[in-house]
GROMACS .gro file of C-alpha atoms in nm:
model
  186
    1MET     CA    1  -1.155  -0.752  -1.530
    2ARG     CA    2  -0.942  -0.541  -1.295
    3ALA     CA    3  -1.000  -0.241  -1.520
    4GLN     CA    4  -1.374  -0.314  -1.520
    5LEU     CA    5  -1.374  -0.338  -1.140
    6ARG     CA    6  -1.192  -0.007  -1.111
    7ALA     CA    7  -1.439   0.154  -1.353
    8ILE     CA    8  -1.739   0.026  -1.157
    9ALA     CA    9  -1.584   0.151  -0.832
   10ARG     CA   10  -1.515   0.497  -0.978
   11ALA     CA   11  -1.875   0.514  -1.106
   12THR     CA   12  -2.019   0.426  -0.762
   13PRO     CA   13  -2.035   0.741  -0.546
   14TRP     CA   14  -2.102   0.568  -0.211
   15PHE     CA   15  -1.808   0.332  -0.264
   16MET     CA   16  -1.564   0.609  -0.363
   17ALA     CA   17  -1.675   0.812  -0.059
   18ALA     CA   18  -1.610   0.508   0.162
   19LEU     CA   19  -1.266   0.455   0.007
   20GLY     CA   20  -1.184   0.822   0.060
   21ALA     CA   21  -1.284   0.803   0.427
   22ALA     CA   22  -1.083   0.484   0.480
   23ARG     CA   23  -0.778   0.638   0.314
   24GLU     CA   24  -0.793   0.921   0.571
   25LEU     CA   25  -0.710   0.668   0.845
   26GLY     CA   26  -0.350   0.663   0.719
   27LEU     CA   27  -0.311   0.286   0.744
   28ALA     CA   28  -0.015   0.130   0.564
   29SER     CA   29  -0.191  -0.185   0.444
   30TRP     CA   30  -0.571  -0.173   0.406
   31CYS     CA   31  -0.866  -0.224   0.175
   32ILE     CA   32  -1.243  -0.218   0.160
   33GLY     CA   33  -1.363  -0.560   0.062
   34ALA     CA   34  -1.601  -0.850   0.096
   35GLY     CA   35  -1.972  -0.762   0.074
   36ALA     CA   36  -1.920  -0.398  -0.018
   37VAL     CA   37  -1.729  -0.495  -0.332
   38ARG     CA   38  -1.958  -0.787  -0.415
   39ASN     CA   39  -2.275  -0.578  -0.378
   40MET     CA   40  -2.131  -0.293  -0.581
   41VAL     CA   41  -2.034  -0.520  -0.870
   42TRP     CA   42  -2.345  -0.738  -0.868
   43ASP     CA   43  -2.569  -0.431  -0.850
   44ALA     CA   44  -2.386  -0.289  -1.154
   45LEU     CA   45  -2.417  -0.619  -1.342
   46HIS     CA   46  -2.790  -0.623  -1.261
   47ASP     CA   47  -2.822  -0.259  -1.383
   48ARG     CA   48  -2.949  -0.138  -1.046
   49GLN     CA   49  -2.952   0.233  -0.986
   50THR     CA   50  -3.014   0.197  -0.612
   51PRO     CA   51  -2.752   0.012  -0.407
   52SER     CA   52  -2.849  -0.314  -0.238
   53ALA     CA   53  -2.878  -0.312   0.138
   54LEU     CA   54  -2.540  -0.359   0.301
   55PRO     CA   55  -2.515  -0.430   0.675
   56ASP     CA   56  -2.174  -0.265   0.694
   57ILE     CA   57  -1.868  -0.159   0.501
   58ASP     CA   58  -1.571  -0.379   0.582
   59VAL     CA   59  -1.243  -0.193   0.619
   60VAL     CA   60  -0.965  -0.438   0.684
   61TYR     CA   61  -0.603  -0.368   0.753
   62PHE     CA   62  -0.291  -0.555   0.852
   63ASP     CA   63  -0.078  -0.436   1.144
   64ALA     CA   64   0.102  -0.710   1.338
   65ALA     CA   65   0.256  -0.447   1.569
   66ASP     CA   66  -0.077  -0.344   1.726
   67LEU     CA   67  -0.331  -0.621   1.782
   68ALA     CA   68  -0.538  -0.430   2.037
   69PRO     CA   69  -0.914  -0.439   1.975
   70ALA     CA   70  -0.924  -0.083   2.107
   71ARG     CA   71  -0.741   0.035   1.795
   72GLU     CA   72  -1.004  -0.122   1.570
   73ALA     CA   73  -1.276   0.051   1.773
   74ALA     CA   74  -1.095   0.385   1.752
   75LEU     CA   75  -1.056   0.353   1.374
   76GLN     CA   76  -1.423   0.261   1.342
   77GLY     CA   77  -1.512   0.571   1.542
   78ARG     CA   78  -1.298   0.787   1.315
   79LEU     CA   79  -1.471   0.646   1.008
   80ALA     CA   80  -1.812   0.717   1.159
   81ALA     CA   81  -1.703   1.076   1.216
   82LEU     CA   82  -1.550   1.113   0.867
   83LEU     CA   83  -1.846   0.959   0.686
   84PRO     CA   84  -2.155   0.923   0.904
   85GLY     CA   85  -2.435   0.710   0.772
   86PRO     CA   86  -2.299   0.375   0.672
   87ALA     CA   87  -2.222   0.120   0.940
   88TRP     CA   88  -1.851   0.047   0.951
   89GLU     CA   89  -1.673  -0.275   1.046
   90VAL     CA   90  -1.298  -0.241   1.101
   91CYS     CA   91  -1.080  -0.546   1.148
   92ASN     CA   92  -0.705  -0.592   1.184
   93GLN     CA   93  -0.644  -0.912   0.989
   94ALA     CA   94  -0.322  -0.967   1.186
   95ALA     CA   95  -0.538  -1.034   1.493
   96VAL     CA   96  -0.794  -1.274   1.343
   97HIS     CA   97  -0.629  -1.580   1.497
   98LEU     CA   98  -0.696  -1.434   1.844
   99TRP     CA   99  -1.078  -1.453   1.812
  100PHE     CA  100  -1.158  -1.682   1.519
  101GLU     CA  101  -1.197  -2.003   1.721
  102ARG     CA  102  -1.433  -1.835   1.968
  103CYS     CA  103  -1.656  -1.721   1.681
  104PHE     CA  104  -1.629  -2.007   1.432
  105GLY     CA  105  -1.534  -2.312   1.637
  106HIS     CA  106  -1.187  -2.387   1.506
  107ALA     CA  107  -0.845  -2.232   1.550
  108VAL     CA  108  -0.652  -2.072   1.265
  109ALA     CA  109  -0.289  -1.979   1.227
  110PRO     CA  110  -0.188  -1.613   1.231
  111LEU     CA  111  -0.206  -1.446   0.892
  112ARG     CA  112   0.110  -1.299   0.740
  113SER     CA  113  -0.030  -1.027   0.513
  114LEU     CA  114  -0.340  -0.849   0.394
  115ASP     CA  115  -0.334  -1.050   0.071
  116GLU     CA  116  -0.328  -1.377   0.266
  117ALA     CA  117  -0.619  -1.252   0.476
  118VAL     CA  118  -0.833  -1.162   0.174
  119ALA     CA  119  -0.749  -1.504   0.024
  120SER     CA  120  -0.908  -1.669   0.330
  121TRP     CA  121  -1.250  -1.503   0.306
  122PRO     CA  122  -1.555  -1.736   0.280
  123GLU     CA  123  -1.640  -1.718  -0.091
  124TYR     CA  124  -1.415  -1.650  -0.389
  125ALA     CA  125  -1.653  -1.380  -0.515
  126THR     CA  126  -1.613  -1.189  -0.188
  127ALA     CA  127  -1.237  -1.245  -0.154
  128VAL     CA  128  -1.171  -0.910  -0.321
  129GLY     CA  129  -1.062  -0.574  -0.184
  130LEU     CA  130  -0.985  -0.226  -0.316
  131THR     CA  131  -0.749   0.040  -0.186
  132LEU     CA  132  -0.753   0.408  -0.285
  133HIS     CA  133  -0.414   0.578  -0.278
  134ALA     CA  134  -0.344   0.947  -0.228
  135ASP     CA  135  -0.268   0.986  -0.600
  136GLY     CA  136  -0.613   0.845  -0.688
  137ARG     CA  137  -0.482   0.506  -0.797
  138LEU     CA  138  -0.708   0.209  -0.714
  139ASP     CA  139  -0.534  -0.116  -0.621
  140VAL     CA  140  -0.722  -0.445  -0.645
  141ILE     CA  141  -0.653  -0.738  -0.415
  142ALA     CA  142  -0.801  -1.053  -0.571
  143PRO     CA  143  -0.594  -1.357  -0.472
  144HIS     CA  144  -0.839  -1.597  -0.638
  145GLY     CA  145  -0.901  -1.375  -0.938
  146LEU     CA  146  -1.222  -1.202  -1.040
  147ASP     CA  147  -1.395  -1.474  -1.242
  148ASP     CA  148  -1.646  -1.565  -0.969
  149LEU     CA  149  -1.718  -1.200  -0.888
  150PHE     CA  150  -1.790  -1.105  -1.249
  151GLY     CA  151  -1.943  -1.443  -1.333
  152MET     CA  152  -2.177  -1.391  -1.035
  153VAL     CA  153  -2.084  -1.730  -0.891
  154VAL     CA  154  -2.102  -1.803  -0.520
  155ARG     CA  155  -1.850  -2.077  -0.442
  156ARG     CA  156  -1.711  -2.179  -0.103
  157ASN     CA  157  -1.350  -2.097  -0.032
  158PRO     CA  158  -1.229  -2.404   0.161
  159VAL     CA  159  -0.936  -2.216   0.319
  160ARG     CA  160  -1.145  -2.112   0.621
  161ALA     CA  161  -1.514  -2.166   0.555
  162SER     CA  162  -1.649  -2.503   0.659
  163VAL     CA  163  -1.938  -2.653   0.462
  164ALA     CA  164  -2.167  -2.574   0.757
  165THR     CA  165  -2.052  -2.211   0.770
  166TYR     CA  166  -2.094  -2.181   0.393
  167ARG     CA  167  -2.449  -2.318   0.405
  168GLN     CA  168  -2.533  -2.082   0.689
  169ARG     CA  169  -2.402  -1.789   0.484
  170LEU     CA  170  -2.607  -1.898   0.181
  171ALA     CA  171  -2.923  -1.899   0.393
  172GLN     CA  172  -2.838  -1.570   0.561
  173LYS     CA  173  -2.721  -1.374   0.255
  174ARG     CA  174  -2.999  -1.495   0.016
  175TYR     CA  175  -2.774  -1.431  -0.284
  176ALA     CA  176  -2.998  -1.576  -0.555
  177GLU     CA  177  -3.303  -1.398  -0.418
  178ARG     CA  178  -3.123  -1.064  -0.410
  179TRP     CA  179  -2.940  -1.104  -0.743
  180PRO     CA  180  -3.135  -1.338  -0.976
  181LEU     CA  181  -2.844  -1.384  -1.218
  182VAL     CA  182  -2.625  -1.541  -0.947
  183THR     CA  183  -2.525  -1.907  -0.963
  184ILE     CA  184  -2.477  -2.093  -0.633
  185VAL     CA  185  -2.225  -2.378  -0.621
  186GLU     CA  186  -2.324  -2.615  -0.338
   0.00000   0.00000   0.00000
């Protein structure tokens, strides 16, 4: 499935352009993940020629040495200059513990790596990221595997997402309405 994911990514011009822009940031540990990957794959599995609406492209990185929100904002500005058009969301996963409780109502421990961060994302199907290296190699981060992504299954990841948060996401994202072949696990 990793080879299939890489092939879909390479065949998706908007995604490869986004990866190329993110690579220009020069971050040591980064990926584009979550909804951008999910939408890309589910659109391909539904044979859609036009990409589904995406509120933003999530570029995540891990840098425990610089937790300043100003750096995230500066990187987001650079992405907007490199590839205007899509909305960008940039987040240092090493800093999540500093704001998570304020946004989601419960504290979390600091993350130790980008892989651990991706493993904590709300659904297994969206806990996937891709990185484009200078030599053109595509790395896949998929701590829970790719079965749910390619099986088009939405299942709560209990690591961080409460049942209430998961239900709210189901209502907000309208997965089954947007991709009729999707299976929702309540």
